[in-house]
XYZ file of C-alpha atoms in Angstrom:
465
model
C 13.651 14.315 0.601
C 17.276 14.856 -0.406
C 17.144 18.070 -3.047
C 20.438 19.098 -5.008
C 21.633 22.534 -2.474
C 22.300 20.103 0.420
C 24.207 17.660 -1.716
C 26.026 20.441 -3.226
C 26.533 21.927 0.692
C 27.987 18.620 1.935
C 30.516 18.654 -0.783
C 31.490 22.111 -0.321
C 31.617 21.466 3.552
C 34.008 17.865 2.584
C 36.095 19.618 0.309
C 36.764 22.365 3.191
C 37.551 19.573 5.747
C 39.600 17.853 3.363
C 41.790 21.216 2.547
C 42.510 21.753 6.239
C 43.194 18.124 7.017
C 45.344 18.193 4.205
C 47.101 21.412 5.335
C 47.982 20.114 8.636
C 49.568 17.142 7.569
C 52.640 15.782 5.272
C 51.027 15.086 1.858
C 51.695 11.945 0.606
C 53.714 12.719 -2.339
C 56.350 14.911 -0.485
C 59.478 13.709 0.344
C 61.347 15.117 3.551
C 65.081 15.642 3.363
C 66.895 16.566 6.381
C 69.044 19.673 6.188
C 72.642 18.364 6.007
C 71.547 14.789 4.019
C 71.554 14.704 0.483
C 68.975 12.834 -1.303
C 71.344 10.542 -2.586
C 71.877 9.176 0.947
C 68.053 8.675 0.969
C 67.883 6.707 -1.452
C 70.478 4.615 -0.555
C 68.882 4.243 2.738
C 66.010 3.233 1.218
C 67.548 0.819 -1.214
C 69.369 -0.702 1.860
C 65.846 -0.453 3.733
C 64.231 -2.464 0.988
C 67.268 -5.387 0.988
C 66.297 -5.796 4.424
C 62.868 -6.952 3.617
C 64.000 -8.851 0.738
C 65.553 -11.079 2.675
C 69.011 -9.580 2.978
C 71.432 -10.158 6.108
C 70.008 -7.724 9.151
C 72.534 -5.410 10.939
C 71.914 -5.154 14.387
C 71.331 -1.179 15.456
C 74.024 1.168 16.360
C 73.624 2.322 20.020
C 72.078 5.129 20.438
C 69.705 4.803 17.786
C 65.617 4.190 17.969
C 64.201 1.238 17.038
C 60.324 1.834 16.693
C 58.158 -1.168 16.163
C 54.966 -0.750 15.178
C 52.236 -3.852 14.764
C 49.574 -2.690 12.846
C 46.236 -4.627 13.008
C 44.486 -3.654 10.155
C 46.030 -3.150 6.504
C 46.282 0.767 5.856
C 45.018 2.310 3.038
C 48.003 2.428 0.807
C 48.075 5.947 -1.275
C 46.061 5.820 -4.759
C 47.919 5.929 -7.971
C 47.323 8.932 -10.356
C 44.742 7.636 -12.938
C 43.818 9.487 -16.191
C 42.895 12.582 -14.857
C 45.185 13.589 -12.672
C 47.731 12.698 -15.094
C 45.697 14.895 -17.755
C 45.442 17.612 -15.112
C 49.338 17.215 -14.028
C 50.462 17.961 -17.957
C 48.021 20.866 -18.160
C 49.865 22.140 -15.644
C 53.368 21.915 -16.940
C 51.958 22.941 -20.406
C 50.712 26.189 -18.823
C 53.339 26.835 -16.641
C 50.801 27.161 -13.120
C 52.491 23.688 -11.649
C 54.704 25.684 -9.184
C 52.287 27.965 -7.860
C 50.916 27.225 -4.283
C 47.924 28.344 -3.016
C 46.921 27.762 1.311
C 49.489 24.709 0.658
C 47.974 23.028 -2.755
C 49.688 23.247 -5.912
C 47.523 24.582 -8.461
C 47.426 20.810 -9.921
C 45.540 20.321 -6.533
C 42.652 23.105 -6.724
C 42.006 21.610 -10.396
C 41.724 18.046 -8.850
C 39.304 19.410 -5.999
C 36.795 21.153 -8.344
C 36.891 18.246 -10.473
C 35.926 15.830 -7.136
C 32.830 18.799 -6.522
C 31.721 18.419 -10.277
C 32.210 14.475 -10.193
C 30.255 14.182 -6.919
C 26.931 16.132 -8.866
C 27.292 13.907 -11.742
C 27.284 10.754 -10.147
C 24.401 11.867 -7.728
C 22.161 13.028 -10.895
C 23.175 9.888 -12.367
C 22.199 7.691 -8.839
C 18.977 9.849 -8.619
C 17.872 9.075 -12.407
C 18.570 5.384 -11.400
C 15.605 5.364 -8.723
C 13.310 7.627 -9.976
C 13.058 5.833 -13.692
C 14.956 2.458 -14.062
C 13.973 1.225 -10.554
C 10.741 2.359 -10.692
C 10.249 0.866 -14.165
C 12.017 -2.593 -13.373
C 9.862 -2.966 -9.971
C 6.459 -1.683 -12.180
C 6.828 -4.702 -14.403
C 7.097 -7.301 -11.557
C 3.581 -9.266 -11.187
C 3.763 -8.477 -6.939
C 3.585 -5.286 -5.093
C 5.645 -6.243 -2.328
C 8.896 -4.746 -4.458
C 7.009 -1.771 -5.185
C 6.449 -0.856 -1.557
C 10.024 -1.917 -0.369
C 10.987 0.293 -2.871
C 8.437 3.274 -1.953
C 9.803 2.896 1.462
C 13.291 2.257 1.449
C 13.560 5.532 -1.068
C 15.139 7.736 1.103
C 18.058 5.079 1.947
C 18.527 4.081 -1.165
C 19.107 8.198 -1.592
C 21.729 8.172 0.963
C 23.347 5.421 -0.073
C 24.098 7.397 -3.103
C 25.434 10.557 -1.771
C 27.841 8.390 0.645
C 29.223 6.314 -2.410
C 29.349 9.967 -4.646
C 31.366 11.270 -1.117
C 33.565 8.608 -0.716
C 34.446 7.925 -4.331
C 34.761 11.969 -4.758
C 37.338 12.197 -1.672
C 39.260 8.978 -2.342
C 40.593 9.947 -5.608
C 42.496 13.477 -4.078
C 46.104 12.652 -4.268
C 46.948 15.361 -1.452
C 44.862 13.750 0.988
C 46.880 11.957 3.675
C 46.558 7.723 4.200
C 45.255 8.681 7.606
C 42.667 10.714 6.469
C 41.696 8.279 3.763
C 41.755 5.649 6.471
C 38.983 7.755 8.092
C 36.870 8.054 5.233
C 36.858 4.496 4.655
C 35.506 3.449 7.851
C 32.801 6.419 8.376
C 31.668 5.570 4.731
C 31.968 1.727 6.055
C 29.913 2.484 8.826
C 27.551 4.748 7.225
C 26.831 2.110 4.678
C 26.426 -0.566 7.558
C 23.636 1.165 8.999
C 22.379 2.195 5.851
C 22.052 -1.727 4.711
C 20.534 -2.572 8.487
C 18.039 0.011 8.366
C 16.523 -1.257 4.623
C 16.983 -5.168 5.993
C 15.273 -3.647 9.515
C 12.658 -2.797 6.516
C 12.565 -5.878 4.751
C 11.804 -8.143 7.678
C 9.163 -5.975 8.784
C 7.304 -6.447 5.232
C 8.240 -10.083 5.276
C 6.617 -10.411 9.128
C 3.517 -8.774 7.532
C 2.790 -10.763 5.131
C 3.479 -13.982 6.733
C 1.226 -12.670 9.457
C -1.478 -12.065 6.605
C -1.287 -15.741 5.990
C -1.436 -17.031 9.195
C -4.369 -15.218 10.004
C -6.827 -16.623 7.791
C -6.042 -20.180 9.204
C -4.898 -19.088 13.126
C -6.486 -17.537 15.432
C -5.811 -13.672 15.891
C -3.960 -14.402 19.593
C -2.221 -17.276 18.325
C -0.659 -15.472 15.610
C 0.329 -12.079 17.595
C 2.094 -14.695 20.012
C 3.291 -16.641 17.260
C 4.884 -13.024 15.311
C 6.425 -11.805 18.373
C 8.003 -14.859 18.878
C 9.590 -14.982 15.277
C 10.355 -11.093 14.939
C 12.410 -11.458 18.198
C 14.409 -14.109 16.782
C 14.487 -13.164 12.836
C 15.712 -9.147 14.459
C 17.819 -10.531 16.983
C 19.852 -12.630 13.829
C 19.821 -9.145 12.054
C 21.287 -7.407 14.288
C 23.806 -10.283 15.188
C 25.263 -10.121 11.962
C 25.777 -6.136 11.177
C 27.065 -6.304 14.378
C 29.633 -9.319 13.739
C 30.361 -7.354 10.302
C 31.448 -4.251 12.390
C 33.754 -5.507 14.457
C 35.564 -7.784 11.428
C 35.672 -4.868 9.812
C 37.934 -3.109 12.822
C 40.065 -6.715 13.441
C 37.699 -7.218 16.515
C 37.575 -11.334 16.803
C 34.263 -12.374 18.190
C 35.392 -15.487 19.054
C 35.880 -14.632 22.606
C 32.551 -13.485 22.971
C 30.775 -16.472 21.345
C 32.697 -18.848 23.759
C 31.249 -16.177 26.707
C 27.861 -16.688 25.103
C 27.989 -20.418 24.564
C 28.906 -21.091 27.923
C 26.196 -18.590 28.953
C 23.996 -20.434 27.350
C 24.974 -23.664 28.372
C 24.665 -22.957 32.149
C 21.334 -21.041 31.044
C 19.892 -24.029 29.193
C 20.919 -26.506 32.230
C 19.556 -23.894 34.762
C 16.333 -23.552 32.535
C 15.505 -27.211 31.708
C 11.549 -26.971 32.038
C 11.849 -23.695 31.206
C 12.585 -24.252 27.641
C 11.115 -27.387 27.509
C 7.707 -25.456 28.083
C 9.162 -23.170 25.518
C 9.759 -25.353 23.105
C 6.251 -26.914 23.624
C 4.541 -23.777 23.175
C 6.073 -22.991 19.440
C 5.296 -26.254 18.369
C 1.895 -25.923 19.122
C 1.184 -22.917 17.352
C 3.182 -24.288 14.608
C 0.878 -27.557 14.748
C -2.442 -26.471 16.101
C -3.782 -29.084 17.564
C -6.215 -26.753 19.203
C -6.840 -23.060 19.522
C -8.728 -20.484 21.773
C -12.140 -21.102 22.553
C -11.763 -24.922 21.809
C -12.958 -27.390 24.693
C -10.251 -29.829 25.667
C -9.232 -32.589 27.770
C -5.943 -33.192 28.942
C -5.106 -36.356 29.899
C -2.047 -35.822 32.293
C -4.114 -34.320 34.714
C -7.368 -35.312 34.074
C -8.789 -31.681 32.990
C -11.060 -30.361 30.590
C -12.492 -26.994 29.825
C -12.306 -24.096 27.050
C -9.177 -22.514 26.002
C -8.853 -19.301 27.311
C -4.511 -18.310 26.196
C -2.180 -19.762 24.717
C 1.523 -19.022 25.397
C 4.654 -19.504 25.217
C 5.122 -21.648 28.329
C 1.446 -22.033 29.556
C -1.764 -22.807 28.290
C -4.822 -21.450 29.955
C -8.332 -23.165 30.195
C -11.270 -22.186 32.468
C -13.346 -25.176 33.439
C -17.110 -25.428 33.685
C -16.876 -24.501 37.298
C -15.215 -21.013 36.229
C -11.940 -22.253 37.457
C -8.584 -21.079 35.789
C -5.758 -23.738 35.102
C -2.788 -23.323 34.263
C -0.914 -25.956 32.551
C 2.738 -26.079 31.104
C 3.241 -26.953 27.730
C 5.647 -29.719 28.458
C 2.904 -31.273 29.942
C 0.561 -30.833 27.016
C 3.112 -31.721 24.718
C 3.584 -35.279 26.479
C 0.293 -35.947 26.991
C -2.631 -37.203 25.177
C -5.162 -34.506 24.335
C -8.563 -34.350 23.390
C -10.400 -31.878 21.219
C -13.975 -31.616 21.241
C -14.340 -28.669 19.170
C -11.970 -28.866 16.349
C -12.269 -29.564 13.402
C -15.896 -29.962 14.026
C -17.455 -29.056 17.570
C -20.657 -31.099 16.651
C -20.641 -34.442 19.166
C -22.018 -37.482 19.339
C -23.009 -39.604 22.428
C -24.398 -42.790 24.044
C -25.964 -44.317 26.726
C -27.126 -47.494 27.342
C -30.243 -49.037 28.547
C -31.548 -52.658 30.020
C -34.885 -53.891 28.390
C -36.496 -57.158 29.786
C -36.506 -60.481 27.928
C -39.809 -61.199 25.723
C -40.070 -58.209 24.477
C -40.626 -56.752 21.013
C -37.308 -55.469 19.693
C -38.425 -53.723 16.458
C -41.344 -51.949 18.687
C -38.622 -51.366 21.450
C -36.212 -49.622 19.126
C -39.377 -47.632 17.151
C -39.991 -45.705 20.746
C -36.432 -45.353 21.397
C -35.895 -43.494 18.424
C -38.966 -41.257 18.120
C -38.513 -40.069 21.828
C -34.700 -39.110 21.240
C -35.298 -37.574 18.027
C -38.238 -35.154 19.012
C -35.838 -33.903 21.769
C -34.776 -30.219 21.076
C -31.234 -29.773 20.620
C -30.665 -33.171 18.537
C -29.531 -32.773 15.624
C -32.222 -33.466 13.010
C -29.876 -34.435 9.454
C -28.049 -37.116 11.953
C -29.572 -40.759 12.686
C -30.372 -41.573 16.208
C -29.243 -45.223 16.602
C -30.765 -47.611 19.279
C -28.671 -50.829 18.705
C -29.275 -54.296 20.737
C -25.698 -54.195 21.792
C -25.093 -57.747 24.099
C -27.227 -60.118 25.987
C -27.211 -59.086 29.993
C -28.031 -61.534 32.627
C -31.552 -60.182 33.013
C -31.914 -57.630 29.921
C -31.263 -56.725 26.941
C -28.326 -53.766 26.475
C -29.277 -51.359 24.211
C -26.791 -48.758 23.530
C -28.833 -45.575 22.216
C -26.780 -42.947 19.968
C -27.541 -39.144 18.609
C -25.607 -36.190 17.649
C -25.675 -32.544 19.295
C -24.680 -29.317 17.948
C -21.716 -28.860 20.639
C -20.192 -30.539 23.529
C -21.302 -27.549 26.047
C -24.802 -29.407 25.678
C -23.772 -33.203 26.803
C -24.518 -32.783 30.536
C -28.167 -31.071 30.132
C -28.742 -33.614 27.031
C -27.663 -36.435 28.976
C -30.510 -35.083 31.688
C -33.349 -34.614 29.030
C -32.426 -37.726 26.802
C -32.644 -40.026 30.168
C -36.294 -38.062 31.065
C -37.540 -38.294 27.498
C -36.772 -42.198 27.978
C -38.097 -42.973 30.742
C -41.506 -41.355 30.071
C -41.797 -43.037 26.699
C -40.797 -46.586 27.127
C -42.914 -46.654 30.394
C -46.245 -45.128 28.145
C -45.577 -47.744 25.925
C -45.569 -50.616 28.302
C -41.787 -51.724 28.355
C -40.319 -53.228 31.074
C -37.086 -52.279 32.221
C -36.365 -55.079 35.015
C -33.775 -54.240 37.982
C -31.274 -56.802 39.151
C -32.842 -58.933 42.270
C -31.518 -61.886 44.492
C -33.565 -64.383 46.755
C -31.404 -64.910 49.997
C -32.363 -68.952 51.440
C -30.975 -70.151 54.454
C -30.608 -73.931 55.043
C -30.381 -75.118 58.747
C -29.433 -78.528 60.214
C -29.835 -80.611 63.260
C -28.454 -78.886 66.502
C -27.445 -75.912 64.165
C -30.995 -74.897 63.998
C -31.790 -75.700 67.405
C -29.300 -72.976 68.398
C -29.816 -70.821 65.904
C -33.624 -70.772 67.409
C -32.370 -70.338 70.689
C -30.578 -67.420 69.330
C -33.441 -66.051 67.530
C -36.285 -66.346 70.028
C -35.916 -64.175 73.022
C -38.817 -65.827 75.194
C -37.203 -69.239 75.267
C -34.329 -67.819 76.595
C -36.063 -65.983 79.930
């Protein structure tokens, strides 16, 4: 909490550092004669200086004389006209009679200005702090969300500094005695300090907006999914924050970036060429959280490599399923992604399945299918609100194919149902007399003249003794 004696401490304390700063440089507003040159030569020299850079013919230097050069980078801060109340303040002055009197190096025209700054700088910050605590607050108490009433609630105390750097910067610029070097200063601390000021509220603002996208994902994703998901987005959405403030920086101090992005691009170029499955298993992995085509706990088959089991993790370049001999695989994405998958447990894990079964010729069909579907459907575990279906499917070469269908609660069951169902058959069709015939073949042989002979004399062991 920012009260009024530290704001009214840091001004004192600026004002201080501005009087000695001031005091050990040229103000701006002085003009330096040498001893033996009148001013009228100065201003010739200056006239002459400013034909030059009109376009006037240059005159090479006299020998002997120093020729300094200097390239500046970035565009100074060029000295502030007077405005209305230094010009007020300047005529009190002369009205008075105090405009010649100097004080630790400021005219008294000075001191005025300099209280003035102190009493501007506690204006504007009661004005800034009246700003938050009622017209925010009211604006943001009218909206129909929340979400701007807690960014505001916690970016208060930035918002508060924001304010005393704009009442400090705005109460410093306006000193006339102040040198451009020191104003120069100001500029970029105040330039930095709002920089950071900015980050840390956006720093703020992504957080809230991660929140409540992760609120909305949860109540459709599954709690892993999304903290692998949220990671994976508040790496990147951070890592573009930061990119910018930190692009805004160095513009700000005539730092080109361009250098470094053509250091990163190529980076990234070797990286991505280095990296191929890498990011292809990368790539895989966001779209299937994005997409869900299944999610932890769900049984799946994978038809790449002929694997199915539960979902144990998913991440980012692997997904994990144990299979139902407690094994562990490992698959990449990549793989996933190209490959046809099954889900047996989403979006409903109930399951249907089917077997089929030969009945003989000359039998009663309607009877048949009456004790097909009574023994199937007193079986525990089938499900009771679903039809078990015993349909004549196709004509075999000794039976009829009956393909019998019912519906379990979850695929975990099919081996054990396929066991009991098979049993429960059995039992009842034999009971009620049904004959379920098994393929046979009659072998004959056909022997003639002195091929049978032989072939006796092969097969009778006396004859040949």
């Amino acid at each position: 909490m920012v009260n009024k004696p530290i704001v009214l401490t840091v001004m004192i304390l600026l004002a201080i550092a501005a009087f000695f700063v001031a005091s050990c440089s040229t103000p701006a507003y002085l003009e330096v004669f040498a001893p033996d040159t009148p001013p009228t030569e100065t201003l010739a020299g200056t006239d002459a200086v400013s034909e030059a850079e009109s376009g006037g013919d240059e005159q090479a230097p006299e020998s002997g004389e120093e020729v300094i050069e200097a390239v500046a980078s970035r565009t100074p801060v060029p000295t502030s006209t007077p405005g209305a109340i230094e010009i007020v303040v300047d005529n009190f002055t002369e009205n008075v009679g105090i405009e010649d009197i100097i004080f630790l190096g400021l005219s008294s025209a000075d001191w005025i200005n300099l209280v003035i700054s102190v009493l501007l700088a506690l204006v504007l910050y009661r004005v800034g702090m009246w700003l938050i605590r009622t017209f925010l607050r009211r604006v943001v108490a009218r909206t129909p969300t929340e979400f701007d009433d807690r960014f505001l609630e916690e970016t208060d105390q930035q918002i508060r500094w924001l304010i005393i750097v704009f009442v400090i910067e705005k109460s410093l610029l306006r000193l006339q005695f102040l040198s451009v070097d020191f104003k120069s200063t100001i500029k970029d601390t105040t330039f930095i300090l709002y920089l950071l000021i900015f980050a840390v509220m956006s720093w703020k603002l992504v957080n809230f907006g991660l929140e409540h996208l992760e609120d909305r994902l949860s109540q459709r994703m599954d709690t892993s999914q999304v903290n692998t998901l949220m990671q994976l987005v508040g790496m990147l959405v951070k890592f573009v924050v930061v990119f910018i403030y930190f692009t805004i920086l160095l513009d700000h101090f005539g730092i080109s970036i361009t250098a470094l992005a053509a250091v990163i691009g190529i980076g990234g170029l070797a990286l991505s060429l280095a990296a191929q499955d890498t990011i292809a298993d990368f790539i895989s992995g966001i779209i299937i959280l994005l997409d869900q085509p299944f999610r932890i706990g769900d049984r799946i088959e994978v038809d790449a490599i002929k694997t199915w089991g539960d979902v144990t993790e998913i991440g980012l370049r692997t997904t994990k399923i144990r299979t139902r001999d407690n094994r562990l695989v490992m698959i990449p994405n990549s793989t996933i992604g190209n490959s046809p998958v099954v889900n047996y447990t989403f979006p409903d894990p109930r399951y249907r399945i089917q077997i089929e079964v030969g009945i003989g010729y000359g039998q009663d069909i309607d009877e048949i299918r009456r004790v097909i579907k009574e023994a199937v459907g007193n079986i525990n575990g089938v499900l009771k609100d679903k039809p078990v279906d015993a349909l004549f499917l196709e004509f075999g070469e000794t039976n009829m194919i009956f393909r019998i269908r019912w519906w379990i609660d979850s695929y975990v069951d099919t081996r054990r149902m396929f066991d009991t169902v098979n049993q429960a058959l059995y039992t009842a069709l034999e009971g009620a007399g049904v004959e379920m015939p098994f393929t046979t073949y009659d072998v004959n042989i056909k022997f003639d003249g002195g091929n049978a002979e032989r072939m006796a004399d092969t097969f009778n062991p006396d004859k040949k003794k």
